[in-house]
Coordinates of C-alpha atoms in Angstrom, one line a residue:
Chain A
G23 CA 13.4 -20.0 -23.9
E24 CA 11.0 -22.4 -25.4
N25 CA 11.1 -22.8 -29.1
V26 CA 7.7 -23.5 -30.8
E27 CA 6.8 -24.6 -34.2
Q28 CA 3.6 -24.9 -35.6
H29 CA 2.5 -26.6 -39.0
P30 CA 1.0 -26.1 -41.2
S31 CA 0.7 -22.2 -41.7
T32 CA -2.4 -22.5 -43.6
L33 CA -4.6 -25.4 -44.1
S34 CA -7.7 -25.7 -46.4
V35 CA -10.3 -28.3 -46.2
Q36 CA -13.7 -29.2 -47.6
E37 CA -16.8 -29.2 -44.9
G38 CA -17.0 -32.6 -43.2
D39 CA -13.3 -33.4 -43.5
S40 CA -10.9 -33.6 -40.7
A41 CA -8.0 -31.1 -40.0
V42 CA -5.1 -31.7 -38.0
I43 CA -2.5 -29.3 -36.7
K44 CA 1.0 -30.0 -35.2
C45 CA 3.0 -28.2 -32.6
T46 CA 6.5 -29.0 -31.6
Y47 CA 8.0 -27.8 -28.7
S48 CA 11.8 -27.7 -27.1
D49 CA 11.3 -27.3 -23.6
S50 CA 11.1 -30.7 -22.0
A51 CA 9.8 -29.4 -18.8
S52 CA 6.5 -28.2 -20.6
N53 CA 3.5 -29.9 -19.0
Y54 CA 0.6 -27.8 -20.3
F55 CA -0.5 -28.0 -23.9
P56 CA -3.4 -25.6 -24.9
W57 CA -4.8 -24.7 -28.2
Y58 CA -6.3 -21.3 -28.9
K59 CA -9.0 -20.3 -31.6
Q60 CA -8.9 -17.0 -32.9
E61 CA -11.8 -15.9 -34.9
L62 CA -11.7 -12.8 -37.2
G63 CA -11.7 -9.5 -35.4
K64 CA -11.6 -11.2 -31.9
G65 CA -9.4 -12.2 -29.3
S66 CA -8.2 -15.8 -28.9
Q67 CA -10.3 -18.3 -26.6
L68 CA -9.2 -21.5 -25.1
I69 CA -10.8 -24.6 -26.9
I70 CA -9.1 -27.5 -25.5
D71 CA -6.0 -28.3 -23.4
I72 CA -4.1 -31.2 -22.3
R73 CA -1.7 -31.8 -19.1
S74 CA 1.3 -34.3 -19.3
N75 CA -0.1 -37.0 -17.6
V76 CA -2.6 -38.0 -20.4
G77 CA -2.1 -38.9 -24.0
E78 CA -5.3 -37.8 -25.5
K79 CA -8.3 -35.5 -24.7
K80 CA -11.4 -35.3 -26.5
D81 CA -14.5 -32.8 -26.5
Q82 CA -17.0 -33.5 -29.4
R83 CA -15.4 -32.7 -32.5
I84 CA -12.0 -31.6 -30.9
A85 CA -9.3 -33.5 -29.6
V86 CA -5.8 -33.1 -28.6
T87 CA -3.2 -35.6 -28.4
L88 CA 0.4 -35.6 -26.9
N89 CA 3.4 -37.5 -27.6
K90 CA 6.0 -36.2 -25.0
T91 CA 8.7 -38.3 -26.2
A92 CA 8.7 -36.8 -29.7
K93 CA 7.8 -33.3 -27.9
H94 CA 4.9 -32.5 -29.9
F95 CA 1.2 -32.3 -29.7
S96 CA -1.5 -32.0 -32.2
L97 CA -5.1 -30.6 -32.6
H98 CA -7.6 -32.6 -34.5
I99 CA -10.8 -31.4 -35.8
T100 CA -13.3 -33.9 -37.2
E101 CA -16.4 -33.4 -39.3
T102 CA -15.3 -29.7 -40.0
Q103 CA -17.7 -26.9 -40.2
P104 CA -17.4 -23.5 -41.8
E105 CA -17.4 -21.9 -38.5
D106 CA -14.4 -23.9 -37.5
S107 CA -12.6 -21.2 -39.9
A108 CA -10.2 -19.3 -37.8
V109 CA -6.6 -19.1 -36.6
Y110 CA -5.3 -21.6 -34.2
F111 CA -2.3 -21.4 -31.7
C112 CA -0.6 -23.7 -29.5
R113 CA 1.4 -22.4 -26.5
P114 CA 3.0 -25.3 -24.5
S115 CA 4.3 -24.2 -21.1
S116 CA 5.5 -25.3 -17.7
R117 CA 3.5 -25.0 -14.6
G118 CA 6.9 -25.2 -12.5
G119 CA 9.0 -22.2 -11.7
S120 CA 8.7 -19.1 -13.9
N121 CA 6.8 -19.9 -16.8
Y122 CA 5.1 -16.2 -17.3
K123 CA 7.2 -15.5 -20.3
L124 CA 4.8 -17.5 -22.8
T125 CA 5.7 -18.4 -26.3
F126 CA 2.8 -19.0 -28.9
G127 CA 3.1 -21.0 -32.1
K128 CA 3.1 -18.7 -35.2
G129 CA -0.6 -19.8 -35.8
T130 CA -2.4 -21.8 -38.6
L131 CA -5.1 -20.3 -40.6
L132 CA -7.8 -23.0 -41.1
T133 CA -10.4 -22.4 -43.9
V134 CA -13.3 -24.7 -44.0
N135 CA -14.9 -24.4 -47.6
P136 CA -18.7 -25.1 -47.8
Chain B
E15 CA -19.6 -11.2 -17.2
A16 CA -16.0 -12.0 -17.1
Q17 CA -14.0 -10.1 -19.8
V18 CA -10.9 -8.4 -20.8
T19 CA -11.6 -4.9 -22.1
Q20 CA -9.2 -2.9 -24.3
N21 CA -9.3 0.8 -25.7
P22 CA -9.2 2.1 -27.9
R23 CA -10.1 -0.6 -30.5
Y24 CA -8.7 1.2 -33.7
L25 CA -6.3 4.3 -33.6
I26 CA -4.3 5.7 -36.3
T27 CA -1.8 8.2 -35.0
V28 CA 1.6 9.7 -36.3
T29 CA 5.4 9.0 -35.4
G30 CA 6.3 10.2 -32.0
K31 CA 3.0 11.1 -30.5
K32 CA 2.8 9.4 -27.1
L33 CA -0.3 7.0 -26.8
T34 CA -1.7 4.5 -24.3
V35 CA -3.7 1.5 -24.9
T36 CA -5.6 0.4 -21.7
C37 CA -6.5 -2.9 -20.6
S38 CA -8.9 -3.9 -17.9
Q39 CA -10.1 -7.1 -16.4
N40 CA -12.8 -7.9 -14.2
M41 CA -11.8 -11.4 -13.1
N42 CA -9.2 -10.5 -10.2
H43 CA -6.4 -12.1 -12.2
E44 CA -3.0 -11.9 -11.0
Y45 CA -1.3 -12.1 -14.5
M46 CA -1.6 -9.8 -17.2
S47 CA 0.2 -9.7 -20.3
W48 CA 0.3 -7.8 -24.0
Y49 CA 1.2 -9.4 -27.2
R50 CA 1.4 -8.0 -30.8
Q51 CA 0.2 -10.1 -33.7
D52 CA 1.9 -9.6 -36.9
P53 CA 1.2 -11.6 -40.3
G54 CA 3.6 -14.7 -40.4
L55 CA 4.7 -14.1 -36.8
G56 CA 1.9 -15.0 -34.6
L57 CA 1.3 -13.7 -31.4
R58 CA 4.4 -12.0 -29.4
Q59 CA 4.8 -11.2 -25.9
I60 CA 5.7 -7.6 -25.2
Y61 CA 5.4 -7.6 -21.6
Y62 CA 3.9 -9.3 -18.6
S63 CA 3.0 -8.8 -15.0
M64 CA 2.8 -11.2 -12.3
N65 CA 0.9 -9.0 -9.9
V66 CA 0.4 -5.5 -8.8
E67 CA 4.0 -3.6 -9.3
V68 CA 5.5 -6.8 -10.8
T69 CA 6.2 -6.3 -14.3
D70 CA 8.9 -8.0 -16.9
K71 CA 9.9 -8.1 -20.5
G72 CA 8.7 -10.6 -22.8
D73 CA 10.4 -11.2 -26.3
V74 CA 9.8 -7.8 -28.1
P75 CA 9.7 -4.9 -25.3
E76 CA 11.6 -2.2 -27.1
G77 CA 9.5 0.8 -27.9
Y78 CA 7.1 0.1 -25.1
K79 CA 6.2 0.7 -21.4
V80 CA 3.6 -0.9 -19.2
S81 CA 2.6 -0.2 -15.5
R82 CA 0.7 -2.3 -13.1
K83 CA -0.7 0.0 -10.3
E84 CA -3.8 -1.9 -9.8
K85 CA -4.7 -5.5 -10.1
R86 CA -7.3 -5.1 -12.7
N87 CA -5.4 -2.6 -15.1
F88 CA -2.5 -3.1 -17.4
P89 CA -1.9 -0.2 -19.7
L90 CA 0.6 -0.5 -22.7
I91 CA 2.4 2.9 -23.4
L92 CA 4.1 3.9 -26.6
E93 CA 6.1 7.0 -25.6
S94 CA 7.4 7.6 -29.1
P95 CA 5.5 5.6 -31.7
S96 CA 7.2 4.5 -34.7
P97 CA 5.7 2.9 -38.1
N98 CA 7.2 -0.7 -37.0
Q99 CA 4.6 -0.6 -34.2
T100 CA 1.9 -0.7 -36.4
S101 CA 0.4 -4.1 -35.4
L102 CA -2.5 -5.6 -33.8
Y103 CA -2.3 -5.8 -30.0
F104 CA -4.0 -8.0 -27.6
C105 CA -4.2 -7.8 -23.8
A106 CA -4.6 -11.1 -22.0
S107 CA -5.0 -12.3 -18.2
S108 CA -4.7 -15.4 -16.3
R109 CA -5.0 -16.7 -12.7
S110 CA -2.0 -17.8 -10.8
L111 CA -1.5 -20.6 -8.5
E112 CA 1.0 -20.8 -5.6
T113 CA 3.1 -23.8 -6.0
S114 CA 6.2 -25.3 -4.2
G115 CA 8.2 -23.8 -7.1
G116 CA 6.8 -20.4 -6.7
P117 CA 3.7 -18.7 -8.6
T118 CA 2.8 -20.3 -11.6
N119 CA 0.4 -19.7 -14.4
T120 CA -2.7 -21.7 -14.5
G121 CA -2.5 -21.9 -18.2
E122 CA -5.9 -20.7 -19.5
L123 CA -5.2 -17.1 -21.0
F124 CA -8.5 -14.7 -21.3
F125 CA -8.0 -12.3 -24.3
G126 CA -9.2 -8.8 -25.0
E127 CA -10.9 -8.2 -28.6
G128 CA -7.8 -6.7 -29.6
S129 CA -6.4 -2.9 -30.5
R130 CA -5.4 -2.2 -34.0
L131 CA -2.9 0.5 -34.3
T132 CA -1.6 2.5 -37.3
V133 CA 1.4 4.5 -37.1
L134 CA 2.0 7.0 -39.9

């Protein structure tokens, strides 16, 4: 199965700074790379994703970059705000064949200090 | 409103007393799954279902059962709960696509709000 490692496990930044979270995976067949955000007391929600045919995708203050050769992808949040404080999960997967057994990273607790 | 609904949201029970956590989605999704979330371990998949009457084990299925008799519902059953099943549980659903390689997950999971279970 897929081995997924996510770093760092905790990250504390000042409001306005940037935050970067990295996800490393093992399955070279992985071709879908999403990031989920889990706010306190809530279920996770997809915030951005990227497919293997592109190297970077941006949505306002959030971006995801992909390095397929090195098998890692990263979440970038610029101009962080207190409402960005949450736990973030990565979940690489393959769209081919049986990919229903989904493996998440262990999560990164991001704290944005005002 | 598209949503995944779990019940109960909070439950305290005792060892050995059977319980069921319900999960229902209104998006006509084929794929449904249960996860447990524990400190330092992230989200671990318990069971998943690709469609009605099709279920399979995730990474941590021991002590759990599921059923998928209807497309919208995917209950999680703890026949004889133990304290090590104290956790935060999430149900999720997703659409599936048919590809040349067989059915596949589209990627985006929709999560319920979570059920916090304590087994004494």
